[in-house]
Short mmCIF file of C-alpha atoms in Angstrom, two decimals:
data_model
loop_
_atom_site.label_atom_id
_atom_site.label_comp_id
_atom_site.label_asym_id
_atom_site.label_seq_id
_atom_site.Cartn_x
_atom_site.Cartn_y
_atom_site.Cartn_z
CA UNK A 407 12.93 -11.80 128.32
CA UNK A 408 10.88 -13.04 131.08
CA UNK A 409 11.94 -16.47 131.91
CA UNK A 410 15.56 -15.86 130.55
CA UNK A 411 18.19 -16.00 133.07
CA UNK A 412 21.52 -15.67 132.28
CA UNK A 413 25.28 -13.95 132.42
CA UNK A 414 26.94 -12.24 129.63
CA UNK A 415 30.10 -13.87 129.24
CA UNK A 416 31.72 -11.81 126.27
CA UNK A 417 30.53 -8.59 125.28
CA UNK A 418 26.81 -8.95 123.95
CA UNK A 419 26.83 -12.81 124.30
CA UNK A 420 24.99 -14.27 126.98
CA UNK A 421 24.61 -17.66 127.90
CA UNK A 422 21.30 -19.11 130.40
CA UNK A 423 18.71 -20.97 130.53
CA UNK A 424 15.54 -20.27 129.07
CA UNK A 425 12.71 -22.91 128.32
CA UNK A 426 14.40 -25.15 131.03
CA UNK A 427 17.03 -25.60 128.32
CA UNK A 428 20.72 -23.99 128.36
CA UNK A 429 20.31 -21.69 125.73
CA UNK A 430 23.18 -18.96 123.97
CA UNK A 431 22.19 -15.48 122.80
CA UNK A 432 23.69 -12.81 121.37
CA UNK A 433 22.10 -9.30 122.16
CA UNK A 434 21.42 -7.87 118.69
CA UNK A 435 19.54 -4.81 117.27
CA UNK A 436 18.92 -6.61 114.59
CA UNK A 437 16.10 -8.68 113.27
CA UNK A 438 16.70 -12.63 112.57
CA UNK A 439 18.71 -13.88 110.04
CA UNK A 440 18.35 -17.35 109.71
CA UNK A 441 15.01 -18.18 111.37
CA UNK A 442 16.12 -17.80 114.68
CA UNK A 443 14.10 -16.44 117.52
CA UNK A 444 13.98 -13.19 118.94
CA UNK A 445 13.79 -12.66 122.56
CA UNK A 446 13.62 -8.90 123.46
CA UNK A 447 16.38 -7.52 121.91
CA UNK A 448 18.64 -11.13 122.46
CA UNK A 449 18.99 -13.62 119.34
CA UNK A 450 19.04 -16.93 119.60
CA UNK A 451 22.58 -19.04 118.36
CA UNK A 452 21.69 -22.24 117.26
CA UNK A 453 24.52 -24.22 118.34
CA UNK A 454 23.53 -26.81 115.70
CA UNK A 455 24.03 -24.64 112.70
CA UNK A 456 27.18 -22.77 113.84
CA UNK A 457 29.97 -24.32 115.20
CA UNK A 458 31.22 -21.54 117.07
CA UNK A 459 28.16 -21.32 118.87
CA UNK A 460 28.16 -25.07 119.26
CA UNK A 461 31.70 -24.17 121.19
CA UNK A 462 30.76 -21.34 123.49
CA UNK A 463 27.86 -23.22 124.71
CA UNK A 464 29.76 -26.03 125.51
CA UNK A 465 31.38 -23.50 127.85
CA UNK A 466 34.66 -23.14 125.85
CA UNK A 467 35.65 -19.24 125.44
CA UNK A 468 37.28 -18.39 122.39
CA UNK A 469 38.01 -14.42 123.09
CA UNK A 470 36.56 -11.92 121.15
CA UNK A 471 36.82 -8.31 121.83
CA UNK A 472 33.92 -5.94 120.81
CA UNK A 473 36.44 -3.79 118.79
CA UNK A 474 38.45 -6.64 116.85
CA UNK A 475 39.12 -6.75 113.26
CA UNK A 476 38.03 -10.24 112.27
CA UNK A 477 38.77 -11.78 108.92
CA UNK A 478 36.10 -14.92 108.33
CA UNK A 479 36.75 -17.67 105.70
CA UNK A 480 34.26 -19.29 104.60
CA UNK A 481 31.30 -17.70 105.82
CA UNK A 482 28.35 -19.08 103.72
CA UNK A 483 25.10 -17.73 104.04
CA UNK A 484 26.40 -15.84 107.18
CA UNK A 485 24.94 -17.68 110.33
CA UNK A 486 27.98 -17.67 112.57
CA UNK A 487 29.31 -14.24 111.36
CA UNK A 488 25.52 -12.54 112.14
CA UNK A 489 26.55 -13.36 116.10
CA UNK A 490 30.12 -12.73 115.86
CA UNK A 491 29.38 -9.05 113.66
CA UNK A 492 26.63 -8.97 117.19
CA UNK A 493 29.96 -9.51 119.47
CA UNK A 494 32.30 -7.32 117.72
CA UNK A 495 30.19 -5.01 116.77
CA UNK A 496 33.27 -1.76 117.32
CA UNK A 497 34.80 -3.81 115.10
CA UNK A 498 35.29 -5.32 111.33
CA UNK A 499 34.74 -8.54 110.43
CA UNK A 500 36.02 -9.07 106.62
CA UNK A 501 34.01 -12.22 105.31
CA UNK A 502 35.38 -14.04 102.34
CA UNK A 503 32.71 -16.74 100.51
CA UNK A 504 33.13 -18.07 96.97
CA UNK A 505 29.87 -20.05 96.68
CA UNK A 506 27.43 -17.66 95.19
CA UNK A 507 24.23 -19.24 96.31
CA UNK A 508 25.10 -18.47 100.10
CA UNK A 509 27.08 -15.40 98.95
CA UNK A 510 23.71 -13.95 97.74
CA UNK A 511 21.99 -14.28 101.64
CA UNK A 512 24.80 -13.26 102.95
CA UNK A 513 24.56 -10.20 100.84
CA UNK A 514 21.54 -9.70 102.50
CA UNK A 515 23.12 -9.56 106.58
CA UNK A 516 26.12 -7.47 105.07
CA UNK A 517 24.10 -4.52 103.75
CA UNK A 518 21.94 -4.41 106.92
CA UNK A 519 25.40 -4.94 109.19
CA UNK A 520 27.97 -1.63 108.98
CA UNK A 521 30.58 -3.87 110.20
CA UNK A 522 31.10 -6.04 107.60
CA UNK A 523 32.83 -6.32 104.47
CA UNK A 524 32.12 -9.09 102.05
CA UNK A 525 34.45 -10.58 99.83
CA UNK A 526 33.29 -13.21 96.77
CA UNK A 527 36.02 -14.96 96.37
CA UNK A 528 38.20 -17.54 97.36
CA UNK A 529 40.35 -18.46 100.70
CA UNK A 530 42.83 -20.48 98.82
CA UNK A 531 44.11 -17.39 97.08
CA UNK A 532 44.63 -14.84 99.25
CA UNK A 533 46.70 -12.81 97.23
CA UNK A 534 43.51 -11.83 95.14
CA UNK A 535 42.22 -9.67 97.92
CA UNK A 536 45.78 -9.21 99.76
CA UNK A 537 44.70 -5.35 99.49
CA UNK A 538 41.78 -5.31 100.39
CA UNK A 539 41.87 -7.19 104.42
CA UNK A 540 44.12 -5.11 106.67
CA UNK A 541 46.15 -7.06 109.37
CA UNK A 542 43.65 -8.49 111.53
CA UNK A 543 43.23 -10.03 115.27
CA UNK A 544 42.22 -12.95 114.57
CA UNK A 545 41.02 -15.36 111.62
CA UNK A 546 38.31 -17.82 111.23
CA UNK A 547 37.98 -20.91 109.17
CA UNK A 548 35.18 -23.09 108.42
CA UNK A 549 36.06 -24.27 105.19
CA UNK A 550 35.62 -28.38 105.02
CA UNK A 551 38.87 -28.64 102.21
CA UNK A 552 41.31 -30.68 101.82
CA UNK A 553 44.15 -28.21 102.00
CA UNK A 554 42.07 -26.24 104.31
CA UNK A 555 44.82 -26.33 106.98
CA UNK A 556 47.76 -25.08 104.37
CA UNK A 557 45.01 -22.22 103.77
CA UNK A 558 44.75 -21.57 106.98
CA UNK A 559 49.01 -20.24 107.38
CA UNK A 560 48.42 -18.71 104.31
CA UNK A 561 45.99 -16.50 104.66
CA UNK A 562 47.88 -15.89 108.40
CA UNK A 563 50.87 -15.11 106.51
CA UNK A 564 49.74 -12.06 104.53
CA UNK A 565 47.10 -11.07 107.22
CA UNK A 566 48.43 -12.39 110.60
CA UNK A 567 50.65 -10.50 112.59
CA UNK A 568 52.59 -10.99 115.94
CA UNK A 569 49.83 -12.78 118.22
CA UNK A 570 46.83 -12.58 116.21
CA UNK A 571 44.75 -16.01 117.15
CA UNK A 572 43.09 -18.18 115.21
CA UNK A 573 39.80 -20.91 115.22
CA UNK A 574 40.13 -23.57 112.28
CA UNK A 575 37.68 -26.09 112.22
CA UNK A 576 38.67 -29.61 110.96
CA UNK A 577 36.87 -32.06 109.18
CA UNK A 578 38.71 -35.57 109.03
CA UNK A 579 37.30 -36.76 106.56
CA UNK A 580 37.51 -33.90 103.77
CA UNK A 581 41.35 -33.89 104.70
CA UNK A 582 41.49 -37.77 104.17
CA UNK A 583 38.19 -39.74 103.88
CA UNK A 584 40.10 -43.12 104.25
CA UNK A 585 42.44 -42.72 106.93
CA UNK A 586 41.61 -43.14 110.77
CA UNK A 587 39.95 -39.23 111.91
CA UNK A 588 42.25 -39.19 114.79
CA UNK A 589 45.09 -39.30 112.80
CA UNK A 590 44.43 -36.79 110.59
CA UNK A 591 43.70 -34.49 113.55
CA UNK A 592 46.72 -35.15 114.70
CA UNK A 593 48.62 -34.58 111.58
CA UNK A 594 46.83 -31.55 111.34
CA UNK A 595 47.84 -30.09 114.86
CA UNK A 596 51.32 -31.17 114.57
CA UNK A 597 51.80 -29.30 111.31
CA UNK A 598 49.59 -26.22 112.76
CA UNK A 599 52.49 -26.75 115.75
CA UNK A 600 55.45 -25.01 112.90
CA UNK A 601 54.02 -22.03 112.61
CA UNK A 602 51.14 -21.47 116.01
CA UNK A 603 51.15 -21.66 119.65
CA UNK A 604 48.09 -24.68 120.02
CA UNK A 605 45.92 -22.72 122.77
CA UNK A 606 42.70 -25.18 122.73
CA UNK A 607 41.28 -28.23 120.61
CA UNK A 608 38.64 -30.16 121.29
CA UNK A 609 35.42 -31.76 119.78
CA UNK A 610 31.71 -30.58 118.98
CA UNK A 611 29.73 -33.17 120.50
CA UNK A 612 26.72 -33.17 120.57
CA UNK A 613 26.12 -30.91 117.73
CA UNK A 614 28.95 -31.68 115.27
CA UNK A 615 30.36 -34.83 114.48
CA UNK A 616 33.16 -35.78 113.06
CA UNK A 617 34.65 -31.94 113.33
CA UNK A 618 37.35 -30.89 116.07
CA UNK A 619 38.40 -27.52 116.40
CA UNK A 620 41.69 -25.98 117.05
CA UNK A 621 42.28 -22.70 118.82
CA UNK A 622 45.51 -20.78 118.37
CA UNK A 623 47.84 -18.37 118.24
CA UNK A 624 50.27 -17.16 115.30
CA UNK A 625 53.86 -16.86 116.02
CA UNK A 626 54.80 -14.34 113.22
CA UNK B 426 57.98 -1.42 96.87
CA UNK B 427 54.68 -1.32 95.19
CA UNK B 428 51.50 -2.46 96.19
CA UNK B 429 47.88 -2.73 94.54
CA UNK B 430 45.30 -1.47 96.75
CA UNK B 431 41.72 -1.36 96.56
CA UNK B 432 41.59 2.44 96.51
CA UNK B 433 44.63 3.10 94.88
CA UNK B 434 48.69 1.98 94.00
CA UNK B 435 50.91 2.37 96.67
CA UNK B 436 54.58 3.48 95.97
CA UNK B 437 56.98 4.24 98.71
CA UNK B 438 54.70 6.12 101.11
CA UNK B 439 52.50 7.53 98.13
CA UNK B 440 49.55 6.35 97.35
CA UNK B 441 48.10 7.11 93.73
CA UNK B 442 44.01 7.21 94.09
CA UNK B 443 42.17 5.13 91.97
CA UNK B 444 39.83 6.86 89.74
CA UNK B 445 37.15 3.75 89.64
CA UNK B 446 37.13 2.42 92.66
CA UNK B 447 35.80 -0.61 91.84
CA UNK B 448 37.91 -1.55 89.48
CA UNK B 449 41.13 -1.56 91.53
CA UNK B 450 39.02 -3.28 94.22
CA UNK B 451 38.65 -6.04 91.43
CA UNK B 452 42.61 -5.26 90.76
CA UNK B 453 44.40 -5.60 93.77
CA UNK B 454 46.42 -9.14 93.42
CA UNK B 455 49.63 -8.72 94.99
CA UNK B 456 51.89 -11.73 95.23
CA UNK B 457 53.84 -11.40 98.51
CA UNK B 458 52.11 -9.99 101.76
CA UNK B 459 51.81 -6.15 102.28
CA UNK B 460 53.89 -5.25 104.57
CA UNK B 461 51.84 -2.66 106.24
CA UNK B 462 47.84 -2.30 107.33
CA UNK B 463 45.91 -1.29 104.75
CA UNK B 464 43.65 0.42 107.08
CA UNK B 465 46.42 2.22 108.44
CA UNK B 466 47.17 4.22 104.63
CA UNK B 467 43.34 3.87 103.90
CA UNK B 468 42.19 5.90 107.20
CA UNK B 469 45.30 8.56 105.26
CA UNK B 470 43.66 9.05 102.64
CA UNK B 471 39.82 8.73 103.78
CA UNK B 472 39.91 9.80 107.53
CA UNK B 473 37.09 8.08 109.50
CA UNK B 474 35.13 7.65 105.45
CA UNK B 475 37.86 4.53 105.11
CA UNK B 476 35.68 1.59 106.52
CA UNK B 477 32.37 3.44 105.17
CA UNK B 478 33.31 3.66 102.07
CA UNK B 479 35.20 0.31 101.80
CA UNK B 480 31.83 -1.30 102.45
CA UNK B 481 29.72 0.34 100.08
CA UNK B 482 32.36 -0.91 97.21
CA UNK B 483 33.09 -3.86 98.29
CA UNK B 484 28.91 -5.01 98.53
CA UNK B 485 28.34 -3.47 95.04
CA UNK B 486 31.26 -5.37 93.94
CA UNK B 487 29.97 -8.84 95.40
CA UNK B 488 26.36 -8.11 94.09
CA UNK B 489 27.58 -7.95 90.40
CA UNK B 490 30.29 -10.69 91.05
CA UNK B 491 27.61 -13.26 92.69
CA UNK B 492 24.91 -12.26 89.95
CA UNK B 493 27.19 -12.49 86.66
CA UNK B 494 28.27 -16.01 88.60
CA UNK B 495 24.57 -17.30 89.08
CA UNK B 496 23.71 -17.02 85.73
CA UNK B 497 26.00 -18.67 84.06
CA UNK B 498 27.75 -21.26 85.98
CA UNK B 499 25.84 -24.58 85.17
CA UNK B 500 25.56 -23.91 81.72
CA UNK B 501 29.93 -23.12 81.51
CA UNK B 502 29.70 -26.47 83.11
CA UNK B 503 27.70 -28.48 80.55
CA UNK B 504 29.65 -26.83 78.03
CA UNK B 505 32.76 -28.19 78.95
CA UNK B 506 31.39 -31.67 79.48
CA UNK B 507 30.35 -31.56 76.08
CA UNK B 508 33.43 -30.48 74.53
CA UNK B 509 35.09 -33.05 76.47
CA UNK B 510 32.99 -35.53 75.27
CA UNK B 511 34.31 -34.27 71.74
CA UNK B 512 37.83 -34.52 72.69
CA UNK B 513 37.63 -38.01 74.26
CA UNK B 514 36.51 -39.37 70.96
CA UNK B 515 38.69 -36.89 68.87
CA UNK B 516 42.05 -38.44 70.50
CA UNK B 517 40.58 -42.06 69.92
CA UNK B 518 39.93 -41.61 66.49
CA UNK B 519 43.63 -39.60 65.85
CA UNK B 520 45.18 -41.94 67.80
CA UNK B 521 44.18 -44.76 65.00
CA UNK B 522 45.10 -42.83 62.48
CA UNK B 523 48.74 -42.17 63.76
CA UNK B 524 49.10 -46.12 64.14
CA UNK B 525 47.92 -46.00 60.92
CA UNK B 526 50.51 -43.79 59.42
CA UNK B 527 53.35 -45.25 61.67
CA UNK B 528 52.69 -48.85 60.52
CA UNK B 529 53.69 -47.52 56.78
CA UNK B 530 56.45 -44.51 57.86
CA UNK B 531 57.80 -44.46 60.95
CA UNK B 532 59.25 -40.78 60.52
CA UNK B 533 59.35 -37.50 61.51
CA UNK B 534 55.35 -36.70 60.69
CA UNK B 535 54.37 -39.50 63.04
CA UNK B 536 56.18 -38.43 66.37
CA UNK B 537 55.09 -34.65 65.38
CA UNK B 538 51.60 -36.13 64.72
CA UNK B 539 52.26 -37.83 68.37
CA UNK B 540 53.31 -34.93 70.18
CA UNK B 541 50.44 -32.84 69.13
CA UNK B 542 47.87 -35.57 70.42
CA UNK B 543 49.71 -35.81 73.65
CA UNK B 544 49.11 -31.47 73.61
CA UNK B 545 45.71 -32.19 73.45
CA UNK B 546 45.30 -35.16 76.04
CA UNK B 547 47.07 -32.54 78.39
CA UNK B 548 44.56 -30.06 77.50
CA UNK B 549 41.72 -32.70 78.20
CA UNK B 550 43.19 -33.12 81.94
CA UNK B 551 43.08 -29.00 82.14
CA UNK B 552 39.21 -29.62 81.23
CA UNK B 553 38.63 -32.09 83.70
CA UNK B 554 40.01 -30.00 86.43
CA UNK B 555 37.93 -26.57 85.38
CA UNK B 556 34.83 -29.03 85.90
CA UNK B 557 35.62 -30.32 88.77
CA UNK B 558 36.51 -26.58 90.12
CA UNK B 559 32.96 -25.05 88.67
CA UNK B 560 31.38 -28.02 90.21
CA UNK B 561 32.71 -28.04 93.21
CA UNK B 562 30.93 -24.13 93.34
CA UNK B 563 27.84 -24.37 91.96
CA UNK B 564 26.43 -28.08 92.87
CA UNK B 565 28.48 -28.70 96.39
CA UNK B 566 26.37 -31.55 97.35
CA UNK B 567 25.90 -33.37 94.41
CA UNK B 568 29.79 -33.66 93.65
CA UNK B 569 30.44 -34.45 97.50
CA UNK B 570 27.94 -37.45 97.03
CA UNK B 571 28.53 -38.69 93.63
CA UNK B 572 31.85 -36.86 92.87
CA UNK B 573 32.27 -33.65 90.40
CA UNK B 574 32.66 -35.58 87.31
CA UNK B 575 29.45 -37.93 87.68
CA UNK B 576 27.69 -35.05 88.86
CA UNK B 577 28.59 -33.17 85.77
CA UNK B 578 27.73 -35.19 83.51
CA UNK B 579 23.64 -35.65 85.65
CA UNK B 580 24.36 -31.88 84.84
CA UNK B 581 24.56 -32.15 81.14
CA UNK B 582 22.02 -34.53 80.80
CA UNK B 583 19.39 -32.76 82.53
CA UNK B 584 19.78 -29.34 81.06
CA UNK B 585 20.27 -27.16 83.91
CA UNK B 586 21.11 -27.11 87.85
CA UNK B 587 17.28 -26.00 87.88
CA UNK B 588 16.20 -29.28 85.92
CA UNK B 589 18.13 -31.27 87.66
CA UNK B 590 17.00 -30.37 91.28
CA UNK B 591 13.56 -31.03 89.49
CA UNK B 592 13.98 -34.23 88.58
CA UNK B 593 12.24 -36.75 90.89
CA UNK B 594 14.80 -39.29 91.91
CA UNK B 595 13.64 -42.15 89.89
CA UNK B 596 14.70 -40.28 86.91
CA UNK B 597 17.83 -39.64 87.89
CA UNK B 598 18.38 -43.23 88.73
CA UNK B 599 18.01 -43.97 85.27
CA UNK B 600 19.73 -40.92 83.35
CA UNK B 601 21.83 -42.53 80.48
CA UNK B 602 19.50 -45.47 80.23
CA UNK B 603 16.84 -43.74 78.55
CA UNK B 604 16.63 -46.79 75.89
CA UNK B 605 16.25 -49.66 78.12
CA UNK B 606 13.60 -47.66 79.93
CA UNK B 607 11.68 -47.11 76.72
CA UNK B 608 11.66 -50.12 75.74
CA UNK B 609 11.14 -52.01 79.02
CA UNK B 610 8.10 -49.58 79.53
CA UNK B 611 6.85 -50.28 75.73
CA UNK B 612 6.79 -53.94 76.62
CA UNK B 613 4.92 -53.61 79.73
CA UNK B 614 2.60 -51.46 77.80
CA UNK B 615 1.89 -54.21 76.15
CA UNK B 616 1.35 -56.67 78.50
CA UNK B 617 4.59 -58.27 78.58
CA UNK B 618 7.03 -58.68 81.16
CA UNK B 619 10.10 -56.64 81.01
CA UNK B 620 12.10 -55.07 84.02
CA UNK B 621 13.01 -51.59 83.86
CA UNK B 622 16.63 -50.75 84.14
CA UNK B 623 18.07 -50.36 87.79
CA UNK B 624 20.43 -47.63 86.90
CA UNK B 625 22.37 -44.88 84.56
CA UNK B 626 24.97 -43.45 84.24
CA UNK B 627 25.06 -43.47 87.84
CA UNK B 628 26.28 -47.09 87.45
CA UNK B 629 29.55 -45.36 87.08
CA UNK B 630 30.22 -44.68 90.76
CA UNK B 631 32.06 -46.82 92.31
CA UNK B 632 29.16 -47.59 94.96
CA UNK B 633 27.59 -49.15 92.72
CA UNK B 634 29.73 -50.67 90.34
CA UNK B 635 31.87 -52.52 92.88
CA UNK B 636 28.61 -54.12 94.88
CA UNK B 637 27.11 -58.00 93.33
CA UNK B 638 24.34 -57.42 90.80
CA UNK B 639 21.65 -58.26 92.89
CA UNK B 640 22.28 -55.28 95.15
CA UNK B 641 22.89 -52.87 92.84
CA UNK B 642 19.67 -51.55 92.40
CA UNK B 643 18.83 -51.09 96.13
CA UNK B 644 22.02 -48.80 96.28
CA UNK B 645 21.14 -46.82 93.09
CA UNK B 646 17.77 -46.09 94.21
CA UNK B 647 19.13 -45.12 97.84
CA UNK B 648 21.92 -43.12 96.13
CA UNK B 649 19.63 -41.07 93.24
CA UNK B 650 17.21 -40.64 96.27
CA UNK B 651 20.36 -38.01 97.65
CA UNK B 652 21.12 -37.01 94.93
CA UNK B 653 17.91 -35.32 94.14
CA UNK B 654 17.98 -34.03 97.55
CA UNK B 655 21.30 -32.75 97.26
CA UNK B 656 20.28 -30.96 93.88
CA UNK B 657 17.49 -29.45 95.17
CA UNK B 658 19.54 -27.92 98.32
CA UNK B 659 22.23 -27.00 96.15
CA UNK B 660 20.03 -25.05 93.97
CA UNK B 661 17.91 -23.29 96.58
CA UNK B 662 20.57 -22.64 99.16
CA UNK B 663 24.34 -23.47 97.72
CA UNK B 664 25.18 -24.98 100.81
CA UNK B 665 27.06 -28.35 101.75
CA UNK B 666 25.02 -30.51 104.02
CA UNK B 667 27.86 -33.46 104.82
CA UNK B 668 25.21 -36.11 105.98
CA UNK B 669 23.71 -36.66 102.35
CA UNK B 670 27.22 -38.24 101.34
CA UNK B 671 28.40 -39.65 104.66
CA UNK B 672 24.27 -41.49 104.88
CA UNK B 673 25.55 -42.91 101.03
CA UNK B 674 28.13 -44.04 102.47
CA UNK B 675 26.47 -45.66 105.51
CA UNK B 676 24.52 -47.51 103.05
CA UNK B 677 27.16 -48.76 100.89
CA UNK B 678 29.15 -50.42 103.94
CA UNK B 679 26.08 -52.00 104.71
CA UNK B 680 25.60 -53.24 101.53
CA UNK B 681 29.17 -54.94 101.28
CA UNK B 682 29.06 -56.01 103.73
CA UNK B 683 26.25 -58.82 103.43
#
């Protein structure tokens, strides 16, 4: 802790420098879960494996209160949601994953974590686990598919309700590897447009290419 | 209106309790969107237990689901590429033997005969699709760089996902040309000259297939170089690393180019 300077800018997520280098942390009492440092009782977001840290240290806030109930698609092996259980940690953060490789690590973060409920299965049918997720604050999509943004309003539709936001990250080229990526994202916003209030989009440069993300907020 | 829920039905305000909880937490499809919370009957019935016990089912249900799913995955897949191989060659030999009968009797037999083969073309394409799903799951890398149905088939040949991310990438630049290899390596065993096929059944993709013959084997040796890589990360860690297939790419516009 003794070089690290910095402000908390959500609740347990601080961002300063540290090493001479603009660094994010989330204050955890847990021990690392993807090779991450440990500073104190801070944990290091690499903003290279997790695009949501990628986004908050490029100084974009994406609000998350500490007693939210969270429902994450696509979570893998459970980098991002190991911060984000770290933020919300009042709250719940439902996790749904249908690879089983990462599914198995994430196993791992989701017995240590009393916050979070894993789900194997997958986003595209949310009508498999329709009682299971409660209505929720705000959903979460990394999922590089090619109907990822039609997943997206459904799984909004049978968990959203009036207001909840939303983060859905967009690959161009796993929507349509042949046509120009600006296009696509603009496809993608205007049909995101029917059904969401567009709060934020933007890009993840330096540490993701070719991946925009789009903040927003469900009509109902 | 009833709904399934993972601790129990719900029926107009009632909710019946499940007596194996994780069964109904396997069980609880319902085709429109509940209407209410869940949380909000859970925390009903299980007071400030709900989330607690929620989480305790729901990780003992993943850890069976993921472990049943690990086992047996690649091997469902290799499987199915095998019985597809059997139907591909199936409808090409029934497919004679209708011409056959239609050339002598063009009659009711034959267009029954017809329909049935069309049944089972349908169910080929139903095949196809379950591969490409599985694949899709259990080998993300190697279908995003050679696509599900190439990568199946490297599957098959090699055994296992665990073979396959074995393999050093020379071999699986030449999977399918096992016979040309022999023989080219016989010969130079000999002291002869012989060149040793560029590619497999790689040769397939359309990265390689489309480019002039003299560049072929530079992109098959670039591409089965990621390929082996992508194996390897898809059976230690199962997850997608998009710069394998995006470098093959890279490569192949080059390539084209001049």
């Amino acid at each position: 802790m003794r070089d690290f300077q910095g402000t908390e800018i959500m609740h347990n997520l601080f961002i300063g420098s540290y090493d001479g280098k603009k660094r994010l942390f989330t204050k955890s009492g847990y021990p690392p879960h993807y090779g991450e440092r440990k500073i104190g009782d801070l944990r290091e977001w690499m903003p290279q494996r997790s695009k949501l840290g990628a986004l908050f240290l490029k100084g974009k806030i994406v609000r998350f209160e500490r007693d939210m109930k969270v429902l994450y698609l696509g979570c893998a092996s459970g980098t991002t949601a190991s911060h984000l259980s770290d933020i919300i940690d009042r709250g719940i953060l439902y996790c749904v994953e249908y690879s089983a490789k990462p599914f198995q690590k994430f196993l791992k973060l989701a017995m240590e974590r009393k916050n979070i409920i894993p789900i194997f299965g997958d986003a595209s049918k949310p009508e498999n686990y329709s009682g299971i997720v409660e209505k929720v604050d705000f959903i979460y999509q990394d999922i590089a598919q090619r109907n990822q943004v039609e997943i997206f309003v459904r799984n909004f539709e049978f968990f959203g309700r009036q207001g909840s936001e939303g983060l859905i990250f967009v690959k161009a080229r796993s929507i349509d590897s042949a046509r120009d990526p600006e296009e696509v994202y603009s496809d993608v916003i205007e049909k995101l447009e029917s059904h969401f209030k567009i709060l934020n989009t933007g890009d993840l440069l330096p540490y993701h290419k070719d991946h925009i993300y789009i903040h927003s907020r469900w009509r109902g | 209106m009833r709904y399934k829920l993972w601790f129990g039905e719900y029926d107009d305000g009632s909710v019946r309790i499940s007596d194996n909880l994780k069964k109904s937490f396997l069980n609880c499809f319902n085709s429109e969107p509940i209407p209410f919370s869940v949380s909000e009957v859970g925390k009903k019935t299980f007071g400030d237990e709900y989330y607690s016990i929620l989480r305790k089912v729901a990780i003992e249900v993943a850890r069976e689901l993921v472990e049943r799913e690990l086992k047996r995955e690649d091997r469902y897949v290799i499987a199915l590429v095998r019985a597809l191989d059997e139907i591909n060659s199936s409808v090409n030999l029934l497919e004679e033997k209708l011409e056959e009968i239609r050339e002598v009797r063009d009659g009711r037999l034959a267009s029954e005969f017809e329909r049935r083969i069309a049944i089972l073309k349908s169910f080929r394409g139903e095949i196809e699709r379950e591969i490409e799903e599985v694949m899709r799951k259990i080998a993300p890398n190697v279908s995003e760089i050679v696509g599900e149905k190439l990568g199946a088939r490297l599957l098959e040949r090699a055994g296992s996902l665990k073979k396959l991310a074995e393999f050093p990438a020379s071999t699986i630049q030449v999977i399918g040309a096992e016979k040309s290899l022999f023989k080219a390596l016989s010969r130079l065993k000999r002291g002869k000259r012989a060149r040793t096929p560029k590619h497999g059944i790689i040769f397939q993709h359309p990265f390689i297939k489309t480019l002039p013959r003299r560049k072929r084997g530079k992109m098959a040796r670039f591409m089965a170089g990621k390929i082996s890589i992508g194996a390897r990360i898809d059976y230690f860690r199962g997850e997608i690393n998009e710069k394998l297939s995006e470098e093959v790419r890279l490569k192949y516009e080059r390539l084209s180019r001049n």
